[in-house]
mmCIF file of C-alpha atoms in Angstrom:
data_model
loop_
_atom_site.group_PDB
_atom_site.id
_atom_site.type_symbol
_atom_site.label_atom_id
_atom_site.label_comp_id
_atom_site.label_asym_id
_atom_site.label_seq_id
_atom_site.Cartn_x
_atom_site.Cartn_y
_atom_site.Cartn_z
ATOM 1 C CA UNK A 1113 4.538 -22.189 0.767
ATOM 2 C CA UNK A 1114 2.255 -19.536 -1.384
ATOM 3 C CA UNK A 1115 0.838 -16.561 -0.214
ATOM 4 C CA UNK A 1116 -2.205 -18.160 -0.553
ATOM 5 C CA UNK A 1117 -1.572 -20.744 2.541
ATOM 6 C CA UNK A 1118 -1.115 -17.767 4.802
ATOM 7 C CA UNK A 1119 -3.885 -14.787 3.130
ATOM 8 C CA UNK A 1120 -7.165 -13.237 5.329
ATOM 9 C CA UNK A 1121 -10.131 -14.666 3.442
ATOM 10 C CA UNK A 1122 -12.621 -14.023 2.353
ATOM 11 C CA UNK A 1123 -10.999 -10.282 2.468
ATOM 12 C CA UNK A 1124 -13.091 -7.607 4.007
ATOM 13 C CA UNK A 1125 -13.637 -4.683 0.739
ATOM 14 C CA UNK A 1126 -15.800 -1.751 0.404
ATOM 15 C CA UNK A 1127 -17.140 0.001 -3.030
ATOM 16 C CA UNK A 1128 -15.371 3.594 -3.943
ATOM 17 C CA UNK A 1129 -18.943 4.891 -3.167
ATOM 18 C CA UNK A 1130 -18.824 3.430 0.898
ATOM 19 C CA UNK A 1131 -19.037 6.543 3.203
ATOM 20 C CA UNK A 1132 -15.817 6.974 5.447
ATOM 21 C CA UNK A 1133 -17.800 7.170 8.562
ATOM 22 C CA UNK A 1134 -18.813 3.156 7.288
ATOM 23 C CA UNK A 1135 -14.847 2.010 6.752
ATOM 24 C CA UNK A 1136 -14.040 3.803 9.704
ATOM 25 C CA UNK A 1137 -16.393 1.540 11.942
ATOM 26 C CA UNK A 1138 -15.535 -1.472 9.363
ATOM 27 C CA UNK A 1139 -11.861 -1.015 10.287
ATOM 28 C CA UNK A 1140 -12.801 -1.122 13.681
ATOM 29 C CA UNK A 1141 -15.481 -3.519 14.367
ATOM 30 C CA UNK A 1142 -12.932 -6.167 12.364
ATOM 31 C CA UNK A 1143 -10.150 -5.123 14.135
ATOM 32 C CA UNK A 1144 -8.043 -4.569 10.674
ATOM 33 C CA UNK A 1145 -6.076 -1.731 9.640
ATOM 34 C CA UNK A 1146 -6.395 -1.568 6.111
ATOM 35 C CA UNK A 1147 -9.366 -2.085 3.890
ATOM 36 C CA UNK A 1148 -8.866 -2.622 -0.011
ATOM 37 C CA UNK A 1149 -11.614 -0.830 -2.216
ATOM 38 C CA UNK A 1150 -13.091 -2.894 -5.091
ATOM 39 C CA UNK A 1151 -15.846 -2.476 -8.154
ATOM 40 C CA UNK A 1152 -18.457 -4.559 -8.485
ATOM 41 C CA UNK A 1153 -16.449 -7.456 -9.658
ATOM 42 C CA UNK A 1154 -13.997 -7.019 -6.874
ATOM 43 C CA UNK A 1155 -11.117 -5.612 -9.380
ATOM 44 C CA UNK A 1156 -8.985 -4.115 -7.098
ATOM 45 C CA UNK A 1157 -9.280 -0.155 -7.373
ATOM 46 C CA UNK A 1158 -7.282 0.834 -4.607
ATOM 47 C CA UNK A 1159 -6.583 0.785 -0.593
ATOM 48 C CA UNK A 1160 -7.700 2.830 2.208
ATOM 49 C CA UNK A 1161 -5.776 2.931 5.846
ATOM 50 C CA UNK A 1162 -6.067 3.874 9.395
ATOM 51 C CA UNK A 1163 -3.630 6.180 8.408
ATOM 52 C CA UNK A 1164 -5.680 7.880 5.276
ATOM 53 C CA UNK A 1165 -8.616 8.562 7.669
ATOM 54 C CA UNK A 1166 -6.557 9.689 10.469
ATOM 55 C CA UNK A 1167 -4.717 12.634 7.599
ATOM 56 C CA UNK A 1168 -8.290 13.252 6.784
ATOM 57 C CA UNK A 1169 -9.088 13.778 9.993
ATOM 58 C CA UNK A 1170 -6.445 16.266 10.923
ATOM 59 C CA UNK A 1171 -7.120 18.348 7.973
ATOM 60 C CA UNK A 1172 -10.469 19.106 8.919
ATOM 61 C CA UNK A 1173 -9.937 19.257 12.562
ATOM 62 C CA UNK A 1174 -7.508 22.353 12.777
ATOM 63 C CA UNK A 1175 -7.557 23.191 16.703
ATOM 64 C CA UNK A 1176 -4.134 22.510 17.474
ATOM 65 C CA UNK A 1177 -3.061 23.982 14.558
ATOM 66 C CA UNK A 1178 -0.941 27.865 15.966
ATOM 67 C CA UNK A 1179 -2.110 29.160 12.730
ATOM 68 C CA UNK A 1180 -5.186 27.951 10.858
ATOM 69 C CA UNK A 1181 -4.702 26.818 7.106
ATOM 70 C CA UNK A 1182 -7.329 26.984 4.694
ATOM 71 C CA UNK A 1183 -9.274 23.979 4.428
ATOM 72 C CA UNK A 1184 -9.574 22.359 0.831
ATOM 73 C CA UNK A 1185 -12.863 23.390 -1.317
ATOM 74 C CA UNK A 1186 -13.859 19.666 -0.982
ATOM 75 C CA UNK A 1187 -13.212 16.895 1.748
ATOM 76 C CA UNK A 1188 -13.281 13.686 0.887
ATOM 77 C CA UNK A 1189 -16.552 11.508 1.842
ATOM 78 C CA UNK A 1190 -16.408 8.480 0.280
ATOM 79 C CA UNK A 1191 -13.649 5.587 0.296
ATOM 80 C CA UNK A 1192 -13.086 5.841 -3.522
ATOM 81 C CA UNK A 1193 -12.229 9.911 -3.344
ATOM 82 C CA UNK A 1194 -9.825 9.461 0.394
ATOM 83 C CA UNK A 1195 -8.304 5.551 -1.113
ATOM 84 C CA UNK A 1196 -4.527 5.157 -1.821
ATOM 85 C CA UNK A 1197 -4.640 4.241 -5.945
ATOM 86 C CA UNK A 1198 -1.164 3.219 -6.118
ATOM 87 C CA UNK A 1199 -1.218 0.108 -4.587
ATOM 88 C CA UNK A 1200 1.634 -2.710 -4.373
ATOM 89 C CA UNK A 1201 -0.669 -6.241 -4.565
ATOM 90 C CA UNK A 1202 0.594 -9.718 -4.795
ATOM 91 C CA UNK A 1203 -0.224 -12.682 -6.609
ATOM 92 C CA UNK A 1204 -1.816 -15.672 -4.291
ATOM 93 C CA UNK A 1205 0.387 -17.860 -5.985
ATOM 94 C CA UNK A 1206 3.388 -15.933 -5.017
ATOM 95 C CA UNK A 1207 5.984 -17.369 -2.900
ATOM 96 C CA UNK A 1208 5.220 -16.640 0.399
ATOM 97 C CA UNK A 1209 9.080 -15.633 0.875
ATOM 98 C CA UNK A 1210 9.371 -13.827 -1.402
ATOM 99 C CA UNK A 1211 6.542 -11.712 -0.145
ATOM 100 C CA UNK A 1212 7.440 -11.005 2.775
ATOM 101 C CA UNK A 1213 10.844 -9.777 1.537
ATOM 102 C CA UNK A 1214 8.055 -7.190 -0.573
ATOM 103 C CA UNK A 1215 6.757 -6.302 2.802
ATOM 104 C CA UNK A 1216 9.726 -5.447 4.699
ATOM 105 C CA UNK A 1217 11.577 -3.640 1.697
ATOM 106 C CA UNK A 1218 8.433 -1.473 1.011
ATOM 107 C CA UNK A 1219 7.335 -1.323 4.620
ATOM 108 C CA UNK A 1220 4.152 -2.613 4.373
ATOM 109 C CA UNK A 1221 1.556 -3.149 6.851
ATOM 110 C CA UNK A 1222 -0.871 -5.287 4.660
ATOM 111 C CA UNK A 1223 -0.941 -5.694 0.896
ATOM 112 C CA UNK A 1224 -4.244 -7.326 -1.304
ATOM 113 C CA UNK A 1225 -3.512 -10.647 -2.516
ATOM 114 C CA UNK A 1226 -5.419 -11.071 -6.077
ATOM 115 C CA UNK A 1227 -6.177 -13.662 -8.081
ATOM 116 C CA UNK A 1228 -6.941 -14.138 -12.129
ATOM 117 C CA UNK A 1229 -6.837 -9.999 -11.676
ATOM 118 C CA UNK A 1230 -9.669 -9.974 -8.230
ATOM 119 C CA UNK A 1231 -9.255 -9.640 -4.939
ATOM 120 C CA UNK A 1232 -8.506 -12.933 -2.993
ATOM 121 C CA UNK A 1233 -7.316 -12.167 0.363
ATOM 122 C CA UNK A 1234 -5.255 -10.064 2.597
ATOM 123 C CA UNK A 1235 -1.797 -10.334 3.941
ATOM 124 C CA UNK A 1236 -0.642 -8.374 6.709
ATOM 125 C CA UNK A 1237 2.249 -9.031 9.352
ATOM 126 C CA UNK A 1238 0.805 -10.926 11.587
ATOM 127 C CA UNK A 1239 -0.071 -14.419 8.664
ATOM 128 C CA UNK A 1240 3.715 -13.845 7.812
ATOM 129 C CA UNK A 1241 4.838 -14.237 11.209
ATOM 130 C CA UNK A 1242 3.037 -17.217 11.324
ATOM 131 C CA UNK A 1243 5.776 -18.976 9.285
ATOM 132 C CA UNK A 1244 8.045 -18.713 11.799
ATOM 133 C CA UNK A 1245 5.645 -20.287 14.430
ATOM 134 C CA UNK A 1246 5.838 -23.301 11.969
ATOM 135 C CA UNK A 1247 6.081 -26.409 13.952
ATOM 136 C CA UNK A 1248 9.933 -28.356 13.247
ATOM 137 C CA UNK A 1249 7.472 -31.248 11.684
ATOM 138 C CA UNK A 1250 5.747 -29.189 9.186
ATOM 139 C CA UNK A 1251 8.899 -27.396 8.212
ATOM 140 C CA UNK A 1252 10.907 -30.619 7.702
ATOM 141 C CA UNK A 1253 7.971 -32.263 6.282
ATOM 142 C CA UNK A 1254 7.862 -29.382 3.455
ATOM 143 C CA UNK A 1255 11.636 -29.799 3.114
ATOM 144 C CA UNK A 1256 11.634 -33.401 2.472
ATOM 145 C CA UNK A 1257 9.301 -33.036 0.084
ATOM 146 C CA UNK A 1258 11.130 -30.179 -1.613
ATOM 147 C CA UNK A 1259 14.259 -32.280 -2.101
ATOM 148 C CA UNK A 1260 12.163 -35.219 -3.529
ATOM 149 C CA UNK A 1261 10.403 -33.637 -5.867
ATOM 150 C CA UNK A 1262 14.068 -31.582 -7.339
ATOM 151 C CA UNK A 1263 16.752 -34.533 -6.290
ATOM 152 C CA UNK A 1264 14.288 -37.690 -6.296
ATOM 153 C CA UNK A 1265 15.771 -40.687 -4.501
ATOM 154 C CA UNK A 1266 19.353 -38.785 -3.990
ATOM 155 C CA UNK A 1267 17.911 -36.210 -1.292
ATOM 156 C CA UNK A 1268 19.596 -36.046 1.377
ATOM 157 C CA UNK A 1269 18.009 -37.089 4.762
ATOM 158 C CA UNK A 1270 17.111 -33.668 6.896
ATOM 159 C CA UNK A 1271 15.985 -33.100 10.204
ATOM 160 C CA UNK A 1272 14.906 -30.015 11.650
ATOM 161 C CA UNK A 1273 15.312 -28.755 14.866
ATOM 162 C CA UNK A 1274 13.884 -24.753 16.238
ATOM 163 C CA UNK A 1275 14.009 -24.347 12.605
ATOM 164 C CA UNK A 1276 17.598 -25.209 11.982
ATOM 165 C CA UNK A 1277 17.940 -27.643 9.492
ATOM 166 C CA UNK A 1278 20.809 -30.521 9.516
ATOM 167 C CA UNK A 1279 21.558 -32.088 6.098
ATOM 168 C CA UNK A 1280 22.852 -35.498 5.596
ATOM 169 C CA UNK A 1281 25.417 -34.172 2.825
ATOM 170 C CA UNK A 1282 28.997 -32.753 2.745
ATOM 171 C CA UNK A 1283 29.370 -28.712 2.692
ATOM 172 C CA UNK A 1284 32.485 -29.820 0.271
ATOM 173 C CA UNK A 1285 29.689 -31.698 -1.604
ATOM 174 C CA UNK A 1286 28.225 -30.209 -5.189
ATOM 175 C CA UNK A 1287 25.032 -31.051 -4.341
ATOM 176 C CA UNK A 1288 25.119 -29.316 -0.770
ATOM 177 C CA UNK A 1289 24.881 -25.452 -2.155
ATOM 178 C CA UNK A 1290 21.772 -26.798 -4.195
ATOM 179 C CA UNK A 1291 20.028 -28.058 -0.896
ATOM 180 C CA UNK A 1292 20.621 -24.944 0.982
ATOM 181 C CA UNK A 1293 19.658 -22.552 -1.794
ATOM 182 C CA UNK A 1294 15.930 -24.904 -1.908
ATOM 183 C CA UNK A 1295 15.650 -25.552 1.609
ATOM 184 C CA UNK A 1296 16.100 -21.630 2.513
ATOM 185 C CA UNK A 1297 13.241 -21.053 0.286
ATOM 186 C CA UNK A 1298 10.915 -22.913 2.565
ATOM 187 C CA UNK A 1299 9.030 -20.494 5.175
ATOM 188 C CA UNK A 1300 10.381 -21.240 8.835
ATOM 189 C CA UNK A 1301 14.094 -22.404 7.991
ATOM 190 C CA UNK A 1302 16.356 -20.434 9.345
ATOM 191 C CA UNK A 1303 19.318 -21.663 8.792
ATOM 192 C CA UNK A 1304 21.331 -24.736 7.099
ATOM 193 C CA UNK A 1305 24.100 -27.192 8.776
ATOM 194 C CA UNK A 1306 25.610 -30.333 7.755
ATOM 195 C CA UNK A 1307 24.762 -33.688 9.323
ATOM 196 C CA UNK A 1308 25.497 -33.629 13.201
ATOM 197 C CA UNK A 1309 22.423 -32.603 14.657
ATOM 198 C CA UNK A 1310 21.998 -32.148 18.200
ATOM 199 C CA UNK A 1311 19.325 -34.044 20.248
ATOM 200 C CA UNK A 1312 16.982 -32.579 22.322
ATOM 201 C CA UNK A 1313 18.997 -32.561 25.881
ATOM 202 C CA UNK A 1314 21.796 -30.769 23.626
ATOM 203 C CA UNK A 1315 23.803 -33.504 22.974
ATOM 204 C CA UNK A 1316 25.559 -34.685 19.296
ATOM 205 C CA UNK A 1317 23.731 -37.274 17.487
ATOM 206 C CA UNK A 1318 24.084 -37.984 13.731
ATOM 207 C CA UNK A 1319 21.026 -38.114 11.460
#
């Protein structure tokens, strides 16, 4: 699965030249928390967050502050002087594993998904955790498929079952460390077992 089977789109942007007052009541009347900022071509020039506008906001706001600090000679006003310019994208064609392992090593809320170098989409959180809500029919179904197209006619049969998946094969078997190494690489397996697969009362039944 790519990132582009799971991405926001059309992603919501806004020009460096949007007021913040604007991405503040895009943010939330669409209920996102992120918003990437984009030229004219949508070329991705940066990102602004809940999180930028909130730091904004404190700066200014100084009332709980014991002992005033000097405010800055200029606040930001616009989304292109307040957005974050170093920002971690992802290609849509990108494994969709492999960006989630982006995510959670960088911490990352959301991240732009581009394509041929302009915005495409969003990812946040929430579309990765929809792997894992992957029915045991789709998963297996991309699994199969998987095998197929790398083993041809000497796949293994698989069967999938709360996202477990049972292989038809031998652990002492060559081939086996090849299946689990592809079949981990499809979103919503979590793990890989040999043949016995238990039916759905519990009980042993073989493939």
């Amino acid at each position: 699965m790519r990132v582009r089977d799971l991405m926001s789109r059309p992603a919501v942007a806004v020009g460096p030249q949007t007021p913040l007052k604007q991405v503040a009541e895009i943010l939330r009347s669409q209920q996102i928390s992120a918003v990437p900022v984009v030229d004219s071509e949508r070329r991705l020039l940066g990102i602004l967050s809940e999180a930028d506008l909130l730091e904004l906001e404190t700066v200014v706001d100084q009332r709980h502050q014991a002992t005033p600090v000097h405010l800055p000679r200029t606040v930001p006003e616009t989304a292109g002087e307040a957005m974050t310019l170093d920002v971690i994208s992802v290609d849509a064609d990108t494994d969709a594993g492999l960006a989630a392992q982006l995510m959670i090593e960088r911490r990352l809320r959301h991240m732009p998904v581009v394509e041929l170098g302009r915005l495409a989409g969003m990812l946040s959180r929430r579309d990765l955790i929809g792997m894992l809500a992957r029915s045991d029919s789709e998963i297996e179904a991309d699994v199969a498929a998987l095998l197929e197209q790398e083993l041809g006619r000497q796949r293994p049969a698989v069967k999938v079952r709360s996202g477990h998946l049972y292989v038809d094969i031998s652990p002492a078997s060559p081939q086996y460390w090849l299946v689990e190494v592809l079949a981990t690489s499809v979103p919503g397996v979590l793990a890989v077992s040999p043949a016995r697969v238990p039916d759905r009362q519990g009980r042993p039944a073989v493939i």
